[in-house]
mmCIF file of C-alpha atoms and ligand atoms in Angstrom:
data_model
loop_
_atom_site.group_PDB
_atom_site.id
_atom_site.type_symbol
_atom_site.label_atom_id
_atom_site.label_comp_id
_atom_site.label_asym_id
_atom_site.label_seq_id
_atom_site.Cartn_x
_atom_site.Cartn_y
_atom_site.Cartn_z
ATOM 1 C CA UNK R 292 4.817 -96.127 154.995
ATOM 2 C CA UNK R 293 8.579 -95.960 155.420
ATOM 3 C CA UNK R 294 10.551 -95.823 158.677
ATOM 4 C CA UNK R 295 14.019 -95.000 158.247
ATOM 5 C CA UNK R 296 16.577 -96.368 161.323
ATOM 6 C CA UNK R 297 19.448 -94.454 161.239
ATOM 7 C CA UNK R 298 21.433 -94.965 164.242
ATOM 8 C CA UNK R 299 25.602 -94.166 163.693
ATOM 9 C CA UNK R 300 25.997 -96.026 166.796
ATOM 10 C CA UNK R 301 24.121 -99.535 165.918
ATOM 11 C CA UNK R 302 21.505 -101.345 168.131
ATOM 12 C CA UNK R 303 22.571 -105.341 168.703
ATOM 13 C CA UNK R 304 21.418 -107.083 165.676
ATOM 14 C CA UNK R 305 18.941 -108.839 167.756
ATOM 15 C CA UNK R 306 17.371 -105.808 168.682
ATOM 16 C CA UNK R 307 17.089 -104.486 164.725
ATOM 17 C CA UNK R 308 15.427 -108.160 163.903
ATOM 18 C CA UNK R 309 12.779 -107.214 166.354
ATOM 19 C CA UNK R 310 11.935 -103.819 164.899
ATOM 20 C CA UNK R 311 11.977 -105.246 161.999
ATOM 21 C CA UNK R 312 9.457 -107.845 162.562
ATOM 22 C CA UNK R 313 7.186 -105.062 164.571
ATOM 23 C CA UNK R 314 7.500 -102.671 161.475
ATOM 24 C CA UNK R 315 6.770 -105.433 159.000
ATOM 25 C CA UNK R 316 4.109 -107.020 160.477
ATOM 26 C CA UNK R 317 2.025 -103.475 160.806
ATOM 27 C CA UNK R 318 2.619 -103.328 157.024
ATOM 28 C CA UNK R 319 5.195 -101.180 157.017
ATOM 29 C CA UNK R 320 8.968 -101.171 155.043
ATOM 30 C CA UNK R 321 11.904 -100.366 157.413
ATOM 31 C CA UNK R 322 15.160 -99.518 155.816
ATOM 32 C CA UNK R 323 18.145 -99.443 157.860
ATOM 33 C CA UNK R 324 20.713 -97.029 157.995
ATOM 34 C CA UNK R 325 23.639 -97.995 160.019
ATOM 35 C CA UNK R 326 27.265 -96.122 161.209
ATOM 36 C CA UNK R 327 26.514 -93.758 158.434
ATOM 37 C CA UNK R 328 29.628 -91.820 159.313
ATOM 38 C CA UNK R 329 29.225 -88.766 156.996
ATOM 39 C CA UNK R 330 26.020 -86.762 157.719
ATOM 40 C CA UNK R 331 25.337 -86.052 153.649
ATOM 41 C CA UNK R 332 24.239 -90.640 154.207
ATOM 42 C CA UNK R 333 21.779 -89.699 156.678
ATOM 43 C CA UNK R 334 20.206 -85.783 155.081
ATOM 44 C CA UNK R 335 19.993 -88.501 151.392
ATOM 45 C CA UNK R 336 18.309 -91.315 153.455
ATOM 46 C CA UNK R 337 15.257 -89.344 154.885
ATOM 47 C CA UNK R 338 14.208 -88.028 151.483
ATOM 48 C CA UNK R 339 11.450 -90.171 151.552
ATOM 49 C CA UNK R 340 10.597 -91.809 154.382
ATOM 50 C CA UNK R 341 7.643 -91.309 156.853
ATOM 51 C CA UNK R 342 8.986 -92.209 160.513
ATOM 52 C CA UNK R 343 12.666 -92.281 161.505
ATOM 53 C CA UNK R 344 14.087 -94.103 164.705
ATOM 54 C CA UNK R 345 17.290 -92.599 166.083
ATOM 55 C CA UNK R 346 19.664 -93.029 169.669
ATOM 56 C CA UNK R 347 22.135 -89.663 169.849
ATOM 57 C CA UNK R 348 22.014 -88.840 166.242
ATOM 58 C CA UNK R 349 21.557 -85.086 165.542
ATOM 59 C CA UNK R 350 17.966 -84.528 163.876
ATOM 60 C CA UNK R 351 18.313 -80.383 163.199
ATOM 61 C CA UNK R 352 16.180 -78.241 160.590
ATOM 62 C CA UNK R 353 19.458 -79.483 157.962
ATOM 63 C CA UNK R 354 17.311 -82.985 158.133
ATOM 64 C CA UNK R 355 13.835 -81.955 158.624
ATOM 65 C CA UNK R 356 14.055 -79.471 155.536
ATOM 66 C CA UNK R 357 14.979 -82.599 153.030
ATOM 67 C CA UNK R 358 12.469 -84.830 154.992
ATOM 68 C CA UNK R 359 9.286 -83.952 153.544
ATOM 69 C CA UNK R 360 7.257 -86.701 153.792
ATOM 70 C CA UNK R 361 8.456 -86.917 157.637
ATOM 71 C CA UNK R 362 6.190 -87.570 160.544
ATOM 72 C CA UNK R 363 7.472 -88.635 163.256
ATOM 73 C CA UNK R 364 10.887 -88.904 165.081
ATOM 74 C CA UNK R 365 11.745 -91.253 168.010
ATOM 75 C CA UNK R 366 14.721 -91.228 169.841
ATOM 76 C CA UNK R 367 14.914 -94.409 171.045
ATOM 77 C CA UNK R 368 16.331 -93.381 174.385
ATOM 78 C CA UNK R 369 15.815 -91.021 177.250
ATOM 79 C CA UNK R 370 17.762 -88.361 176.193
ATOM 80 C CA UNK R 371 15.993 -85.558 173.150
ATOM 81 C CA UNK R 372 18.670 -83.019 173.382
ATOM 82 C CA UNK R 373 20.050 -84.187 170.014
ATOM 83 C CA UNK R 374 16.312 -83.097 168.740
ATOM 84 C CA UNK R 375 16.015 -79.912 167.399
ATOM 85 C CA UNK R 376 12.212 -79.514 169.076
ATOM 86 C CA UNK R 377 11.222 -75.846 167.421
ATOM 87 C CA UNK R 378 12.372 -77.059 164.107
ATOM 88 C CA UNK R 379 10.311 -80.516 164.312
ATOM 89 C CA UNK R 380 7.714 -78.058 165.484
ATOM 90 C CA UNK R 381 8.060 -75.875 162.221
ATOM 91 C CA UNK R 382 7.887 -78.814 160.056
ATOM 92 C CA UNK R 383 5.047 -80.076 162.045
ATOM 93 C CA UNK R 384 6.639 -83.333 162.938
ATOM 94 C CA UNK R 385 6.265 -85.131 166.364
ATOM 95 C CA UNK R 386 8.881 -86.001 168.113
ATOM 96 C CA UNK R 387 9.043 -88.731 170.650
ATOM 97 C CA UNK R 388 11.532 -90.267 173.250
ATOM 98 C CA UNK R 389 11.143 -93.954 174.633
ATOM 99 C CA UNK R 390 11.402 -93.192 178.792
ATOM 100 C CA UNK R 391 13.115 -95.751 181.117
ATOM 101 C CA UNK R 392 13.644 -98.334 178.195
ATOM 102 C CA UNK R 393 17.240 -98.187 178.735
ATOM 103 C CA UNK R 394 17.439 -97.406 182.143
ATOM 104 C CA UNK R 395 18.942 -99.710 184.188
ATOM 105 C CA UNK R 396 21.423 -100.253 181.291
ATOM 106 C CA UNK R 397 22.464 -97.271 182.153
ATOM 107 C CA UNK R 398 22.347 -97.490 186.067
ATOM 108 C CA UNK R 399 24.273 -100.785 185.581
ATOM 109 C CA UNK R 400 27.158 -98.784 184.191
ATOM 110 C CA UNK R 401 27.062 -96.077 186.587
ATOM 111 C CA UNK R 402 27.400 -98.515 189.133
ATOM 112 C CA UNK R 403 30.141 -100.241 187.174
ATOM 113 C CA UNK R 404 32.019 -96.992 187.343
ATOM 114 C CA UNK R 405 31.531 -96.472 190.620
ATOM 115 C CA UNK R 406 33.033 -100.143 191.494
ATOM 116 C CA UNK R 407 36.104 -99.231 189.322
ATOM 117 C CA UNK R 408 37.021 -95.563 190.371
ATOM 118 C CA UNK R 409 36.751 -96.680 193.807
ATOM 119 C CA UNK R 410 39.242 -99.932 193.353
ATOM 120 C CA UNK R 411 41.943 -97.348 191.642
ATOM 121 C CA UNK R 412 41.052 -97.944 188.145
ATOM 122 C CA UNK R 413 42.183 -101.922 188.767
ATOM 123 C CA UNK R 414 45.869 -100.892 188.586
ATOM 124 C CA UNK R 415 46.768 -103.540 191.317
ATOM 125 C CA UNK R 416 46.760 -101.286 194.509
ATOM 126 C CA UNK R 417 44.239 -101.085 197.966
ATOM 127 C CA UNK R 418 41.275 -99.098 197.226
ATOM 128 C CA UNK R 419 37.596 -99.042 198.866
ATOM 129 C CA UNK R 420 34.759 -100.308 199.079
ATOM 130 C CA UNK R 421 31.265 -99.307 198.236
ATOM 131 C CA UNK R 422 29.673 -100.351 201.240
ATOM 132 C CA UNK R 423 28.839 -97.708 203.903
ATOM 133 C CA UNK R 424 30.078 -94.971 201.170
ATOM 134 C CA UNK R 425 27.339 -91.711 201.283
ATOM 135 C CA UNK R 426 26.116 -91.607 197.227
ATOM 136 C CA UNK R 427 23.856 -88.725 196.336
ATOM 137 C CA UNK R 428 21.600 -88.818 193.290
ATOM 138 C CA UNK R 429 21.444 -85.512 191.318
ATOM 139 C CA UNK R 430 17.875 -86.023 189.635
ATOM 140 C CA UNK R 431 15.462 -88.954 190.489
ATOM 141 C CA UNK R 432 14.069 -90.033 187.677
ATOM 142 C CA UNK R 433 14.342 -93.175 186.109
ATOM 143 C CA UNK R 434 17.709 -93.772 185.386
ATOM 144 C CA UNK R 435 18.138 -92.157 189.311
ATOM 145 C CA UNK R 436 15.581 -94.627 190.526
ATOM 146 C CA UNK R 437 17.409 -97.427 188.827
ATOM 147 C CA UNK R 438 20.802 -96.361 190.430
ATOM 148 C CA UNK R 439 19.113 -96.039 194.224
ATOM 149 C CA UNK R 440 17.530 -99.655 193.872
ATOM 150 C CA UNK R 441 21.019 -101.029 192.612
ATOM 151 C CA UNK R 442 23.333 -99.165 194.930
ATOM 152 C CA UNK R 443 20.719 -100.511 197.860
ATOM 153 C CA UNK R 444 22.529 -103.926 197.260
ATOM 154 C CA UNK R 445 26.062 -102.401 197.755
ATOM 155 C CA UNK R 446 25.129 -101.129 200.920
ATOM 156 C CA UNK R 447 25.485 -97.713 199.856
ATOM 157 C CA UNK R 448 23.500 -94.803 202.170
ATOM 158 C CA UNK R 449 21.663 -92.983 199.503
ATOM 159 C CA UNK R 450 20.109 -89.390 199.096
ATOM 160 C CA UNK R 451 18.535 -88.071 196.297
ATOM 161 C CA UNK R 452 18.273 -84.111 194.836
ATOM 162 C CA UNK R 453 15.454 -83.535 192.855
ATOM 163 C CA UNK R 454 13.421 -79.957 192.123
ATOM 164 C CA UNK R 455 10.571 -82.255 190.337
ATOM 165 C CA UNK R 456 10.572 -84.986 192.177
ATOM 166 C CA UNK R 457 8.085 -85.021 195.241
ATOM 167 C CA UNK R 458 10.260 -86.490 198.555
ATOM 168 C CA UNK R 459 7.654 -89.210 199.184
ATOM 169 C CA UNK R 460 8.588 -90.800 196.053
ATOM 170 C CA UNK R 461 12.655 -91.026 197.159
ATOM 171 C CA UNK R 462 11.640 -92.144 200.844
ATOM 172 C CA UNK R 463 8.902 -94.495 199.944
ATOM 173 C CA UNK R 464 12.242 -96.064 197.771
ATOM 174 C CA UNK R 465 14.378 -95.733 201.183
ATOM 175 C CA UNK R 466 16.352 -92.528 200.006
ATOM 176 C CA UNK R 467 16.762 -89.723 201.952
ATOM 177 C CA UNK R 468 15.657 -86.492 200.189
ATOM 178 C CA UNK R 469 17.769 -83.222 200.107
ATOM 179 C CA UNK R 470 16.389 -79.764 198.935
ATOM 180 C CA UNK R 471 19.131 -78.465 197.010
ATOM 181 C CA UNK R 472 21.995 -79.550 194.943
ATOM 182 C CA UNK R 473 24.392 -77.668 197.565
ATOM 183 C CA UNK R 474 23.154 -80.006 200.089
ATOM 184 C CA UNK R 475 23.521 -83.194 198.114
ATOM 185 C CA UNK R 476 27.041 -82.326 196.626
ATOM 186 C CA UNK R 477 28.517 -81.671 200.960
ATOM 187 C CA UNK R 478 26.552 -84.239 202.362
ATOM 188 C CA UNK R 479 28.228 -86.951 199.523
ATOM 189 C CA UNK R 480 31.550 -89.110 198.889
ATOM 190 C CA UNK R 481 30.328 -90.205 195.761
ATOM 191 C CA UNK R 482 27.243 -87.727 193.226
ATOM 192 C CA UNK R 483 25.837 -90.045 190.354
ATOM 193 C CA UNK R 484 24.802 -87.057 188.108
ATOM 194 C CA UNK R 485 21.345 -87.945 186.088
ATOM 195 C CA UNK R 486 20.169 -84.739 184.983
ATOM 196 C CA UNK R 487 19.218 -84.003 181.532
ATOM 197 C CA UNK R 488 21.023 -81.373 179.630
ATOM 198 C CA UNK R 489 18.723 -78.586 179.164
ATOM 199 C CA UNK R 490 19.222 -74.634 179.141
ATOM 200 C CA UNK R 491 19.054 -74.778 183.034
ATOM 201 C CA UNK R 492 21.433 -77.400 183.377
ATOM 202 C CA UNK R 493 24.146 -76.721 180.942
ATOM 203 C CA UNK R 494 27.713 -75.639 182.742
ATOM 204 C CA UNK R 495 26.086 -76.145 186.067
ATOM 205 C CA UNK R 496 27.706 -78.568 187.711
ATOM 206 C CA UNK R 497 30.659 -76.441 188.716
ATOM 207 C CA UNK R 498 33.766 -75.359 190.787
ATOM 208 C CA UNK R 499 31.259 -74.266 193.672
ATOM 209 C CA UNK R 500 29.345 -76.929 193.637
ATOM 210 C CA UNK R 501 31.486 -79.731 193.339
ATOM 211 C CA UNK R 502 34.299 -78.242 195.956
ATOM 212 C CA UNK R 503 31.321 -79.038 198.764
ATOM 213 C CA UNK R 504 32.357 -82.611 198.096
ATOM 214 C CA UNK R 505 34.145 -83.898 200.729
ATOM 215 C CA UNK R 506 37.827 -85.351 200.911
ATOM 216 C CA UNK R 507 37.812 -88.245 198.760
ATOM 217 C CA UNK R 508 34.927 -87.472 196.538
ATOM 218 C CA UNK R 509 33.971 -89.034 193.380
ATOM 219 C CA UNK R 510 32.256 -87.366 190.550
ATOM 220 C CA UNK R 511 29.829 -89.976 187.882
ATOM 221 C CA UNK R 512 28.810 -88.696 185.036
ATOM 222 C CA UNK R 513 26.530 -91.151 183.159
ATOM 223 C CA UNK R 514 24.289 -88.162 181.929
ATOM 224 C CA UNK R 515 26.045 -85.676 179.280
ATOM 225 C CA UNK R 516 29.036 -83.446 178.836
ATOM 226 C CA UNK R 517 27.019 -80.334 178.737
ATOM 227 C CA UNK R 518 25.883 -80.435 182.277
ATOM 228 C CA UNK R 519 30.216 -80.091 183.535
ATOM 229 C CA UNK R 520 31.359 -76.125 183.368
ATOM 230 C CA UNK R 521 35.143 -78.530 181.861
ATOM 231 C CA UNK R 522 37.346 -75.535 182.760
ATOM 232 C CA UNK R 523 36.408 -75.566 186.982
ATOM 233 C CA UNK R 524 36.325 -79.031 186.996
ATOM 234 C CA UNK R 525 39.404 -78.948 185.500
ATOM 235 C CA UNK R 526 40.605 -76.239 187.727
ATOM 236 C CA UNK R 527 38.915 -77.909 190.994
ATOM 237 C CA UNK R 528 40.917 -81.444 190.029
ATOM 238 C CA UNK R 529 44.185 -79.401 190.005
ATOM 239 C CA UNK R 530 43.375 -77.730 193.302
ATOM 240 C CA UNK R 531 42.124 -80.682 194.944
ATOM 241 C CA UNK R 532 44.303 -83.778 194.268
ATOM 242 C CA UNK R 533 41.846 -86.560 196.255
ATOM 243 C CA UNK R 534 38.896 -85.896 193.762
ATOM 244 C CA UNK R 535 38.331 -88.300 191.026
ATOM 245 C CA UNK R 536 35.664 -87.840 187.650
ATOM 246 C CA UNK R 537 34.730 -91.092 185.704
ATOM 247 C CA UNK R 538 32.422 -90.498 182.931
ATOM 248 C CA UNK R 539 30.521 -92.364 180.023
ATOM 249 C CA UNK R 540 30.164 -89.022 178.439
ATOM 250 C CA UNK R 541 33.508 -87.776 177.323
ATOM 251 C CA UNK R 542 34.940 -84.593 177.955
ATOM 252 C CA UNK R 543 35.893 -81.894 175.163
ATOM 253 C CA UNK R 544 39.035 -81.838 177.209
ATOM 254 C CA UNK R 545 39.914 -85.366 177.328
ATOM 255 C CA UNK R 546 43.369 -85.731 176.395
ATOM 256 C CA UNK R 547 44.015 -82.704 178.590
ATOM 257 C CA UNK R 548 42.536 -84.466 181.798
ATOM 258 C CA UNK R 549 43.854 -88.091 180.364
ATOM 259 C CA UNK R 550 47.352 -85.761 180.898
ATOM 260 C CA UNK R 551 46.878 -84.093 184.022
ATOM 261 C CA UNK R 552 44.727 -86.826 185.836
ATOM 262 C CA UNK R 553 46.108 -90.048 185.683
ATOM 263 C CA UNK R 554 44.547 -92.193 188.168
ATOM 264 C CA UNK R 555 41.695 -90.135 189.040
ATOM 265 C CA UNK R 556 40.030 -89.454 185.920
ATOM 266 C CA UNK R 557 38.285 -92.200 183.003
ATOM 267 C CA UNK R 558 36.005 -91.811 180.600
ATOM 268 C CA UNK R 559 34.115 -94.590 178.153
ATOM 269 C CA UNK R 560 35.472 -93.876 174.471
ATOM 270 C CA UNK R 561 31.934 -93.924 173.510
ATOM 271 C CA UNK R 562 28.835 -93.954 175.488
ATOM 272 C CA UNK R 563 28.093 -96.722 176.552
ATOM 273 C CA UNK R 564 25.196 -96.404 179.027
ATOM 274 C CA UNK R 565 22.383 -97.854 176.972
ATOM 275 C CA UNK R 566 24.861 -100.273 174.751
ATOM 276 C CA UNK R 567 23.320 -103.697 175.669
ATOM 277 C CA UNK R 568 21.311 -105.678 173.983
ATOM 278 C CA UNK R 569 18.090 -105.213 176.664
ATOM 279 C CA UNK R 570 18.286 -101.948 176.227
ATOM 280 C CA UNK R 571 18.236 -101.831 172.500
ATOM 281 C CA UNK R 572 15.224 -104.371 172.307
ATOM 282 C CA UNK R 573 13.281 -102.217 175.283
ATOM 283 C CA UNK R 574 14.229 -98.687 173.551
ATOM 284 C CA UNK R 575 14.148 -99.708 169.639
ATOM 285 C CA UNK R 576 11.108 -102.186 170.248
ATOM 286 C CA UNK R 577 9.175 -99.102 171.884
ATOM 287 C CA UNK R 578 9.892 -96.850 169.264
ATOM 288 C CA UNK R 579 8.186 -99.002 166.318
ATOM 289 C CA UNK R 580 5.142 -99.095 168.566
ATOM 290 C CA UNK R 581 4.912 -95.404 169.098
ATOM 291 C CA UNK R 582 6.197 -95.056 165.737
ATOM 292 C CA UNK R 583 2.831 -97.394 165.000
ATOM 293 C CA UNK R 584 0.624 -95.921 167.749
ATOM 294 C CA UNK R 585 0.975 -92.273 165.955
ATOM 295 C CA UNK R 586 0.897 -93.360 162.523
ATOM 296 C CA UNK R 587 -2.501 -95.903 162.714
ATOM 297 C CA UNK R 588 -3.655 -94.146 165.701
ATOM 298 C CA UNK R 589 -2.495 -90.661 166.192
ATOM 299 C CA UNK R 590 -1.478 -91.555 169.432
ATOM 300 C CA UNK R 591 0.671 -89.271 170.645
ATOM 301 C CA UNK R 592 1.839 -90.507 173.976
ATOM 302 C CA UNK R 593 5.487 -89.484 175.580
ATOM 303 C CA UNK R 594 5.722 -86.650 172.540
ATOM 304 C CA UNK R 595 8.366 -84.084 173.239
ATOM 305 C CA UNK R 596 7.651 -81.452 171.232
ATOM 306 C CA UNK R 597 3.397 -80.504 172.369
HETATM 307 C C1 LIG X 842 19.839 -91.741 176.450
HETATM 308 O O1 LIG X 842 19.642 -90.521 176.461
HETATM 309 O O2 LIG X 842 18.892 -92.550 176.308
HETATM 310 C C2 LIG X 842 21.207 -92.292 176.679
HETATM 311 O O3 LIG X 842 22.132 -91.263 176.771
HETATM 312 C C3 LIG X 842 21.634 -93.325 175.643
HETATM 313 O O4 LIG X 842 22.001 -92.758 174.421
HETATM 314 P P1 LIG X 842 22.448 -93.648 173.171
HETATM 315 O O5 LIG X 842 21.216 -94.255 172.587
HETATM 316 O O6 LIG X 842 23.109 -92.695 172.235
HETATM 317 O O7 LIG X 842 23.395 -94.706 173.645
#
């Protein structure tokens, strides 16, 4: 059995040796496929193989129709919307993500944003602190959980939004739980958003719902680009001067805000949520054992696509 890791965004070397030696030592080959830049690298690499690791790389019916020995995809990450599900589906392939393996990589960051937007981007002038601030969560699940439990330690008051997520499982973590996103977006100086993109959630955050902040409010966007309508937030930065956006998932519009937003508005160059070595061991690591799990086992825990 193959397993093919094509990632265009590498994992820490330390983290490849370790699928490696997981792959290898069930028997298996694992070729790697690394910053592969042009997609025709990637559609020629899964010609043969039987497994395939990924992180954001896009997996479409392009890739599954020149995969046909292809059994099983993992994103090793949180995140599937890079998946094309109904064409796995079609091709009867399973995919799989790897939750909370590179959560609190990512809750780290969102924190680290928080520090920086709030101290004026470092450019030498008085900003605020953290402590006492109201932060909202939009969506409690793990990468939310991770944020609550680190933002606990700044002295942060912390509410949480989530439709799935039953309210004894934010107050049993000390957060207070609101009932709609309308609530959480007026109640908060700072929204960490943490919802996945999804047909629902695409273009929702929005001019409506982000003008409830109040004075002073900070956007975080450690989720994806999909979930901002671009235009109102655009429009809703011009109209309200004291509202800042910092983001590890970087506008379309980014020159355009870089233009009209200076000192309220940064984004990462490249997301860097999950770039950390733990998170690459947890996430990659995980992978080869579901990767394992299905192929020995037919195991077919945290599949996506049932
Ligand atoms: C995820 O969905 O797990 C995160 O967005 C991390 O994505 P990445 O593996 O592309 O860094």
């Amino acid at each position: 059995m193959k397993v093919l890791v094509a990632t265009d965004k590498p994992f820490a070397k330390v983290a490849v040796d370790g699928i490696r030696k997981v792959i290898e030592d069930a028997g298996y080959e694992m070729v790697l496929l690394e910053k592969y830049g042009d997609r025709q690298n990637l559609l020629a690499a899964v010609a043969d193989v039987d497994a395939l690791i990924i992180r954001s790389d896009v997996i479409d019916e392009d890739v599954f129709a020149v995969a046909p020995k292809l059994k099983i995809v993992v994103r090793a990450g949180a995140g599937f919307d890079n998946v094309n599900l109904a064409a796995a589906t079609a091709h009867g392939v399973c995919v799989m993500n790897t939750p909370g393996q590179n959560s609190n990589a990512v809750a780290e960051l969102a924190l680290g944003l928080m520090v920086y937007a709030v101290r004026n981007f470092y450019n030498g002038t008085s900003g605020t602190e953290l402590k006492g601030k109201r932060l909202g969560i939009h969506a409690y699940g793990n990468v939310g959980r991770n944020v609550a439990r680190i933002a606990k330690g700044f002295g942060l008051q912390i509410s949480a939004y989530d439709a799935y997520c039953p309210d004894s499982v934010m107050e049993a973590d000390g957060v207070k739980a609101v009932h709609s996103a309308e609530e959480l977006y007026a109640e908060n100086d700072i929204v960490s958003l943490h919802i996945p993109a999804t047909p629902e959630t695409k273009q929702s955050i929005n001019y409506a719902l982000l003008n409830r902040m109040p004075k002073g409010a900070l956007l975080v966007n450690t989720a994806r680009k999909e979930v901002i309508n671009e235009d109102e937030l655009i429009q809703l930065m011009n109209d309200r001067t004291d509202f800042k956006y910092v983001s590890d998932v970087m506008p379309n519009a980014n020159d355009k805000m870089v233009e009209l937003f200076e000192g309220r508005y940064f984004s990462t160059p490249k997301k860097m949520g999950a770039q950390t070595a733990e998170a690459n061991i947890n996430a990659g690591i995980a992978a080869a054992h579901q990767i394992i799990g299905f192929l020995k086992d037919g195991i077919t825990k945290f599949q996506v696509n049932k």
